[in-house]
XYZ file of C-alpha atoms in Angstrom:
562
model
C 7.626 -6.208 24.136
C 4.340 -7.489 25.517
C 4.098 -11.267 25.282
C 1.584 -13.760 26.565
C 2.223 -15.331 29.990
C 3.444 -18.932 30.015
C 0.210 -20.215 31.493
C -1.876 -18.973 28.596
C -1.514 -19.990 24.944
C -1.816 -17.442 22.224
C -5.298 -17.668 20.673
C -5.278 -19.118 17.208
C -6.831 -17.328 14.283
C -10.085 -18.502 12.819
C -9.007 -20.838 10.045
C -11.550 -20.198 7.323
C -11.766 -16.766 5.741
C -15.310 -17.530 4.634
C -16.520 -18.022 8.205
C -17.972 -14.832 9.609
C -16.918 -13.836 13.136
C -20.134 -14.949 14.837
C -18.516 -17.477 17.153
C -15.137 -18.353 18.583
C -12.836 -21.046 17.365
C -13.033 -24.251 19.494
C -9.639 -23.567 21.106
C -10.867 -20.158 22.275
C -14.221 -21.379 23.563
C -12.575 -23.678 26.064
C -10.688 -20.817 27.713
C -13.573 -18.439 28.302
C -14.825 -20.218 31.412
C -11.531 -19.748 33.247
C -10.928 -16.193 32.047
C -14.133 -14.644 33.318
C -16.797 -12.827 31.379
C -14.910 -9.527 31.020
C -11.746 -11.045 29.566
C -13.656 -13.483 27.382
C -15.536 -10.524 25.860
C -12.265 -8.967 24.672
C -11.169 -12.409 23.515
C -14.221 -12.628 21.277
C -13.564 -9.126 19.955
C -9.992 -10.159 19.147
C -11.255 -13.265 17.353
C -13.626 -11.122 15.288
C -10.801 -8.765 14.290
C -8.576 -11.758 13.492
C -11.199 -13.128 11.129
C -11.518 -9.853 9.217
C -7.744 -9.442 9.147
C -7.244 -12.961 7.788
C -9.578 -12.088 4.904
C -7.896 -8.834 3.819
C -4.280 -9.565 4.881
C -3.316 -11.161 1.520
C -4.512 -7.943 -0.222
C -2.128 -5.637 1.675
C 0.540 -3.765 -0.235
C 1.596 -3.568 -3.882
C 2.147 -7.325 -4.014
C -1.215 -8.177 -2.511
C -3.447 -10.764 -4.114
C -7.022 -10.499 -5.310
C -10.108 -12.452 -4.311
C -13.241 -13.691 -6.015
C -16.042 -11.988 -4.128
C -19.573 -13.381 -4.467
C -21.979 -10.641 -3.409
C -25.352 -11.094 -1.740
C -26.986 -10.578 -5.154
C -25.023 -13.484 -6.599
C -22.602 -11.335 -8.618
C -18.987 -12.491 -8.807
C -16.373 -9.750 -8.553
C -12.599 -10.104 -8.722
C -11.141 -7.453 -6.426
C -8.235 -6.718 -4.146
C -9.821 -3.663 -2.522
C -10.369 -4.226 1.176
C -13.193 -1.673 1.271
C -15.178 -3.590 -1.359
C -14.574 -6.909 0.403
C -15.580 -5.618 3.826
C -18.654 -3.892 2.418
C -19.955 -7.190 1.022
C -19.603 -9.194 4.254
C -22.668 -9.783 6.410
C -21.343 -9.391 9.941
C -23.101 -9.978 13.250
C -20.352 -9.536 15.830
C -20.380 -5.935 17.138
C -16.581 -5.705 17.189
C -16.372 -6.837 13.561
C -18.954 -4.229 12.583
C -16.965 -1.509 14.374
C -13.739 -2.526 12.617
C -15.478 -2.459 9.244
C -16.981 0.941 9.998
C -13.669 2.659 10.756
C -12.086 0.963 7.717
C -14.819 2.286 5.432
C -14.572 5.774 6.946
C -10.825 5.669 6.350
C -11.372 4.728 2.690
C -14.037 7.406 2.144
C -12.134 10.224 3.827
C -8.575 9.563 2.731
C -8.713 7.087 -0.175
C -6.042 4.829 1.335
C -5.186 2.827 4.433
C -8.230 0.529 4.643
C -6.249 -2.679 5.080
C -3.761 -0.835 7.302
C -6.570 0.036 9.721
C -7.891 -3.552 9.908
C -4.472 -5.150 10.388
C -3.327 -2.648 13.018
C -6.610 -3.039 14.924
C -6.124 -6.797 15.057
C -2.504 -6.514 16.220
C -3.255 -3.889 18.880
C -6.242 -5.828 20.219
C -4.045 -8.908 20.482
C -1.422 -7.008 22.460
C -4.105 -5.473 24.699
C -5.409 -8.931 25.424
C -1.942 -10.031 26.595
C -1.695 -7.033 28.901
C -5.052 -7.882 30.471
C -3.865 -11.454 30.993
C -0.802 -10.025 32.727
C -3.109 -8.304 35.237
C -3.279 -4.745 33.935
C -6.568 -3.047 34.833
C -8.839 -1.937 32.013
C -8.830 1.725 32.960
C -5.039 1.681 33.214
C -4.793 -0.017 29.819
C -7.027 2.587 28.213
C -5.073 5.505 29.677
C -1.756 3.935 28.689
C -2.914 3.348 25.111
C -4.044 6.970 24.911
C -0.599 8.091 26.108
C 1.141 5.851 23.555
C -1.107 7.187 20.787
C -0.305 10.781 21.707
C 3.396 9.909 21.552
C 2.975 8.338 18.107
C 1.028 11.281 16.677
C 3.586 13.706 18.108
C 6.523 11.825 16.580
C 4.862 11.204 13.213
C 5.476 14.675 11.641
C 9.199 14.375 12.411
C 9.377 11.500 9.899
C 7.975 13.618 7.042
C 11.089 14.434 5.025
C 9.396 15.635 1.841
C 6.317 17.621 0.838
C 4.464 18.373 -2.385
C 5.285 21.810 -3.727
C 2.516 24.199 -4.850
C 3.642 24.005 -8.503
C 4.983 20.451 -8.456
C 3.661 17.494 -10.445
C 1.926 15.232 -7.861
C 2.558 11.979 -9.768
C 5.375 10.885 -7.469
C 3.178 11.318 -4.375
C 0.135 9.511 -5.842
C 1.988 6.573 -7.385
C 2.289 4.577 -4.150
C -1.408 4.993 -3.380
C -2.511 3.801 -6.811
C 0.145 1.084 -7.101
C -1.427 -0.934 -4.284
C -4.249 -2.118 -6.531
C -2.434 -4.409 -9.013
C -3.047 -2.406 -12.193
C -1.265 -3.276 -15.455
C -0.393 0.362 -16.341
C -0.164 2.115 -13.005
C 2.351 4.733 -14.136
C 0.231 5.913 -17.077
C -2.956 5.997 -14.998
C -1.179 7.887 -12.211
C -0.088 10.562 -14.682
C -3.663 10.901 -15.952
C -5.052 11.271 -12.439
C -2.321 13.759 -11.517
C -3.054 15.849 -14.606
C -6.826 15.928 -14.125
C -6.423 16.783 -10.433
C -3.951 19.541 -11.224
C -6.198 21.086 -13.861
C -9.272 20.875 -11.592
C -7.604 22.694 -8.709
C -8.888 26.200 -7.966
C -6.591 29.216 -8.442
C -6.443 29.674 -4.645
C -5.139 26.102 -4.199
C -8.365 24.459 -2.994
C -9.513 21.237 -4.586
C -12.977 19.714 -4.995
C -12.934 15.969 -5.780
C -16.525 16.104 -7.048
C -15.377 18.135 -10.067
C -13.826 14.992 -11.584
C -16.024 12.331 -13.145
C -15.089 8.809 -14.259
C -16.667 7.052 -17.249
C -16.035 3.351 -17.949
C -16.072 2.212 -21.574
C -15.250 -1.369 -22.494
C -12.834 -1.857 -25.355
C -9.212 -0.985 -25.988
C -6.599 -0.976 -23.234
C -5.912 1.138 -20.185
C -3.372 3.114 -22.231
C -6.283 4.336 -24.383
C -7.754 6.184 -21.399
C -7.843 9.966 -21.687
C -9.389 13.151 -20.302
C -12.423 14.890 -21.790
C -13.536 18.438 -20.959
C -17.046 18.470 -19.572
C -18.997 15.549 -18.207
C -19.275 12.227 -20.064
C -21.618 9.376 -19.161
C -22.018 5.865 -20.478
C -25.338 5.992 -22.340
C -26.900 6.216 -25.757
C -29.091 8.763 -27.552
C -32.467 7.332 -28.568
C -34.153 8.277 -31.810
C -32.933 10.598 -34.542
C -31.628 13.476 -32.426
C -28.052 12.776 -31.318
C -26.844 16.276 -30.462
C -27.842 19.693 -29.188
C -25.143 22.156 -30.187
C -26.303 25.325 -28.436
C -28.072 26.311 -25.202
C -28.787 22.815 -23.913
C -31.439 22.733 -21.158
C -31.421 19.385 -19.389
C -34.063 17.499 -17.388
C -33.217 14.304 -15.463
C -35.728 11.488 -14.938
C -35.571 8.270 -12.923
C -38.766 6.870 -14.381
C -39.877 5.248 -17.663
C -40.040 7.560 -20.651
C -43.486 6.438 -21.773
C -46.713 5.068 -20.267
C -46.390 4.549 -16.536
C -47.973 1.097 -16.666
C -45.039 -1.273 -15.975
C -46.664 -3.947 -18.169
C -47.035 -1.703 -21.232
C -44.955 -2.659 -24.276
C -43.525 -0.708 -27.167
C -45.894 -2.797 -29.314
C -48.827 -3.326 -26.946
C -51.106 -6.349 -27.124
C -54.633 -5.270 -26.341
C -57.282 -7.928 -25.859
C -60.379 -5.836 -25.125
C -61.737 -2.292 -25.632
C -61.051 -1.326 -21.998
C -57.330 -1.986 -22.366
C -57.279 -0.044 -25.618
C -58.983 2.936 -23.937
C -56.645 2.848 -20.934
C -53.559 2.640 -23.136
C -54.809 5.543 -25.243
C -55.325 7.694 -22.162
C -51.836 6.926 -20.867
C -50.316 7.693 -24.251
C -52.159 10.997 -24.471
C -50.989 11.890 -20.957
C -47.351 11.219 -21.868
C -47.739 13.272 -25.054
C -49.058 16.186 -22.984
C -46.093 15.866 -20.581
C -43.639 15.873 -23.488
C -45.368 18.964 -24.882
C -44.998 20.636 -21.468
C -41.266 19.862 -21.497
C -40.942 21.447 -24.941
C -42.963 24.471 -23.787
C -40.440 25.023 -20.965
C -37.576 24.951 -23.518
C -36.277 21.560 -22.340
C -34.296 20.117 -25.236
C -32.387 17.262 -23.490
C -34.013 14.526 -21.386
C -31.750 12.036 -19.579
C -33.658 8.921 -18.511
C -32.679 6.125 -16.167
C -35.425 3.638 -17.003
C -37.285 2.106 -19.914
C -37.693 4.215 -23.035
C -40.760 3.876 -25.262
C -39.873 4.194 -28.945
C -43.121 5.932 -29.886
C -42.603 8.517 -27.164
C -39.041 9.099 -28.389
C -40.432 9.923 -31.839
C -42.866 12.349 -30.208
C -40.008 13.940 -28.223
C -37.818 14.277 -31.316
C -40.669 16.003 -33.112
C -40.796 18.488 -30.253
C -37.026 19.065 -30.470
C -36.084 17.022 -27.390
C -33.039 14.761 -27.420
C -33.653 11.620 -25.300
C -30.656 9.934 -23.657
C -30.945 6.569 -21.904
C -28.348 6.332 -19.135
C -26.906 2.955 -18.169
C -26.116 3.830 -14.562
C -28.058 5.559 -11.825
C -24.753 6.837 -10.478
C -24.197 8.831 -13.680
C -27.631 10.460 -13.423
C -27.045 11.360 -9.760
C -23.673 12.894 -10.645
C -25.334 14.914 -13.419
C -27.888 16.164 -10.914
C -25.191 17.262 -8.453
C -23.080 18.930 -11.134
C -25.911 20.783 -12.883
C -27.921 21.577 -9.786
C -31.165 20.165 -11.169
C -33.348 17.600 -9.341
C -34.068 14.005 -10.257
C -37.714 13.708 -11.270
C -39.932 10.662 -10.887
C -42.474 11.918 -13.466
C -42.165 13.532 -16.878
C -42.652 17.047 -15.588
C -40.556 20.158 -16.308
C -38.020 20.844 -13.528
C -38.221 24.148 -11.686
C -34.519 24.652 -12.401
C -33.253 22.826 -15.502
C -29.606 21.953 -15.945
C -27.754 24.138 -18.410
C -24.682 23.567 -20.550
C -23.363 24.707 -23.905
C -23.927 21.505 -25.877
C -24.688 17.793 -25.612
C -23.522 15.317 -28.212
C -22.818 11.672 -28.940
C -19.151 10.687 -29.082
C -17.801 7.415 -30.464
C -14.573 6.112 -28.949
C -13.159 3.068 -30.747
C -16.396 1.142 -30.885
C -17.912 2.469 -27.634
C -20.394 5.311 -27.265
C -20.482 8.049 -24.643
C -22.655 11.136 -24.251
C -20.754 14.341 -23.498
C -22.136 17.413 -21.722
C -19.870 20.333 -22.510
C -19.571 23.885 -21.168
C -17.445 26.863 -22.106
C -13.850 26.088 -21.181
C -13.589 28.879 -18.625
C -16.788 27.884 -16.803
C -16.718 24.073 -17.065
C -17.715 22.607 -13.691
C -16.366 19.135 -14.408
C -13.745 17.085 -16.212
C -14.158 13.410 -17.061
C -11.540 10.695 -17.050
C -12.494 8.120 -19.708
C -11.235 4.679 -18.660
C -10.826 2.034 -21.351
C -10.222 -1.680 -20.850
C -11.079 -5.090 -22.278
C -13.096 -6.311 -19.255
C -15.528 -4.688 -16.875
C -13.721 -6.261 -13.893
C -10.464 -4.580 -14.841
C -12.269 -1.285 -15.397
C -13.849 -1.426 -11.956
C -10.461 -1.989 -10.350
C -8.998 0.928 -12.297
C -11.977 3.112 -11.343
C -11.462 2.376 -7.650
C -7.762 3.197 -7.941
C -8.629 6.489 -9.678
C -10.981 7.491 -6.871
C -8.327 6.618 -4.289
C -5.827 8.769 -6.158
C -8.272 11.695 -6.291
C -8.946 11.399 -2.549
C -5.203 11.214 -1.870
C -4.632 14.424 -3.843
C -7.366 16.062 -1.780
C -5.461 15.079 1.367
C -2.232 16.506 -0.071
C -3.966 19.815 -0.777
C -4.746 20.073 2.936
C -1.336 18.846 4.132
C 1.393 18.332 1.494
C 3.782 16.375 3.733
C 4.568 12.721 2.969
C 6.195 9.916 4.963
C 8.519 7.057 3.970
C 6.409 4.158 2.707
C 6.860 0.393 2.362
C 6.632 -0.140 6.130
C 9.494 2.252 6.953
C 7.306 4.633 8.969
C 5.800 1.793 11.015
C 9.238 0.419 11.869
C 10.545 3.865 12.775
C 7.602 4.470 15.104
C 8.020 1.000 16.606
C 11.688 1.756 17.355
C 10.796 5.071 19.027
C 8.123 3.455 21.171
C 10.346 0.514 22.092
C 13.214 2.771 23.148
C 10.966 4.948 25.276
C 8.867 2.066 26.627
C 11.921 0.184 27.851
C 12.833 3.201 29.990
C 9.359 3.751 31.417
C 8.052 1.925 34.462
C 4.443 0.941 35.070
C 1.529 0.609 32.631
C 2.819 3.254 30.212
C 5.952 1.295 29.488
C 3.971 -1.862 28.783
C 1.557 0.003 26.516
C 4.422 1.582 24.557
C 5.995 -1.845 23.987
C 2.628 -3.341 22.988
C 1.976 -0.550 20.486
C 5.469 -1.006 19.041
C 4.896 -4.732 18.583
C 1.563 -4.054 16.840
C 3.153 -1.559 14.430
C 5.932 -3.965 13.488
C 3.307 -6.467 12.271
C 2.585 -4.236 9.237
C 5.995 -4.464 7.472
C 6.064 -8.164 8.291
C 2.823 -8.613 6.345
C 4.323 -6.688 3.412
C 7.288 -9.084 3.391
C 5.012 -12.134 3.517
C 2.857 -10.885 0.627
C 6.008 -10.175 -1.417
C 7.030 -13.827 -0.994
C 10.073 -13.061 1.182
C 11.379 -14.755 4.296
C 9.590 -12.473 6.726
C 11.699 -13.259 9.805
C 14.987 -12.593 8.000
C 13.672 -9.402 6.436
C 12.365 -8.121 9.765
C 15.649 -8.894 11.532
C 17.684 -7.070 8.898
C 15.244 -4.161 8.778
C 15.219 -3.820 12.568
C 19.010 -3.710 12.673
C 19.170 -0.948 10.058
C 16.531 1.101 11.895
C 18.419 0.637 15.164
C 21.421 2.148 13.423
C 19.366 5.267 12.698
C 18.308 4.818 9.049
C 14.516 5.176 9.095
C 14.230 5.212 5.271
C 14.512 1.432 5.046
C 11.416 -0.461 3.903
C 10.278 -3.703 2.274
C 10.666 -4.147 -1.483
C 10.324 -6.878 -4.077
C 13.706 -8.500 -3.376
C 14.126 -7.502 0.254
C 15.293 -4.324 1.957
C 15.092 -1.069 -0.053
C 15.693 2.637 0.424
C 12.205 4.098 0.054
C 13.451 7.602 -0.798
C 15.454 6.274 -3.740
C 12.587 4.041 -4.894
C 10.032 6.851 -4.548
C 7.602 5.065 -2.201
C 5.686 7.479 0.007
C 2.727 7.522 2.378
C 0.596 10.602 2.971
C 1.038 12.038 6.465
C -2.581 13.053 6.945
C -3.832 9.611 5.882
C -1.467 7.782 8.232
C -2.315 10.047 11.170
C -6.066 9.574 10.706
C -5.668 5.808 10.512
C -3.569 5.625 13.690
C -6.005 7.851 15.567
C -9.038 5.816 14.465
C -7.465 2.480 15.403
C -6.388 3.702 18.820
C -9.820 5.098 19.664
C -11.537 1.878 18.610
C -9.211 -0.334 20.654
C -9.582 1.949 23.687
C -13.339 1.557 23.359
C -13.261 -2.226 22.942
C -11.013 -2.871 25.960
C -13.632 -1.261 28.221
C -16.465 -3.518 27.012
C -17.263 -6.169 29.616
C -20.325 -7.807 28.098
C -22.108 -8.279 24.791
C -25.895 -8.046 25.095
C -27.679 -9.319 22.014
C -31.352 -8.626 21.317
C -32.278 -10.689 18.273
C -35.443 -11.793 16.628
C -36.591 -15.314 17.385
C -35.337 -17.692 14.686
C -37.973 -18.746 12.196
C -37.910 -22.382 13.284
C -38.581 -21.330 16.893
C -41.416 -18.888 16.201
C -44.908 -19.883 17.341
C -46.986 -20.653 14.312
C -50.728 -20.627 13.981
C -52.121 -23.917 15.343
C -53.685 -26.379 12.959
C -57.222 -27.745 13.488
C -55.715 -30.953 14.887
C -53.735 -28.943 17.413
C -56.842 -27.090 18.501
C -58.637 -30.335 19.313
C -55.755 -31.870 21.252
C -54.838 -28.828 23.377
C -55.667 -29.526 27.053
C -55.711 -25.801 27.936
C -58.183 -25.128 25.162
C -60.435 -27.929 26.355
C -60.247 -26.732 29.966
C -61.026 -23.048 29.437
C -62.872 -22.929 26.134
C -64.674 -26.287 26.038
C -68.126 -24.775 26.114
C -67.325 -22.485 23.171
C -65.789 -25.118 20.916
């Protein structure tokens, strides 16, 4: 395997996970002068990847830990999702931004493998750095990594020993994806997600993830979660009308439902006749707009904004049910599902949303608004998530979306791989065996890739609280004997097929491809050119009158004008 030469020490990781990768650790800064600009550039990229990896490494796997994340807005979130953590970081180093970008793309496209991508990028960059220290040319390193990647992607399908059948319950395939997010009732939630995905699938086998909505309602426990036909949002009906039971025609607004003056109140305080006249004109204008909505047969208005009580009374008199949504995301999802636009003024839409009925539904102390269609034509199903805290609900929501995305991947390719680090160790063994027989750069690249892959099951063992070196030695021996179904469990080595731990083939292949392409790009970078704005404390400010009098240039050239 590729190791660092004796004359060079292995670069240490940046110690603090709160320090962004904008600079190198002191031990790394001292080496850059002797390494040359090209090698020091890769060294800085490795340090940036090490910093990101040190932040998300404890979150990897089913035994990963969570972190308190303080966002830029000052909100505190408890999460173990690498995508959420990376999204909140303010990064300046280009390499760190690239790593975050491929991790987010991995999460959006496949629903899993975000931490896998970050950790493998760090390990492969580290091994590439050792090969450059050993004297391997950059173009040779890039070509060798491409060859090793092609070998990995070719061998990967041979490890897929099981696939999801067309009429099979997908719970067993989704459980591993959803179990990596430390949920209290993962098995129950996995069954719910499997059922809603199965029901939403088209008769021809295609699957559209956007047909499944998620509604968060505080109260109860996760076991109280259930599936509702139609589309449910977290909101409340305003006024006396709480339901439309036939031929609902829906308009969506992202503006106040009332006078457009942002300072107007439900009970206005008018201090002079001009304010009274202006308020009266605005009120009359809103009344005309509400009358126009009623004239176009709009009987449901969903509003994301302030709602004026007097205008709600006027709308109820015209037969319009007013719903105040709590989330912009819910209104956007309604717009996409119904095919009606979001309006910034109280005007009738050219194409209103249509459904059979809209009604208020109480669920153990919480209120949701349900949009329902005929069963045969319903475009959406909603998974109602219940829980005592909003933090727990957000974690469950993220796990649900990951499960939905994973099912979408399985619909395109139903094959699955052994999980719990078994696939990584099997690939590492294949690459090591072939790399030891190859001469030249390809052999070194194969060994480096194998060493990078073996870092993933080691991290799983560390997060499970096991003796990582002992577990890796035992696991390596079993894989050398030909059993590639051996992975890392709670108490040590496990048979992943018996435990039912699986990774999705398509997800793993996309992650490996993305990491390899990023590392191949970074090893060819020889310089970082930064064009930044001048810091505020260095910007030239407008001179004061005292400065004008004491400036020698001003006195020399402009003395006669002063």
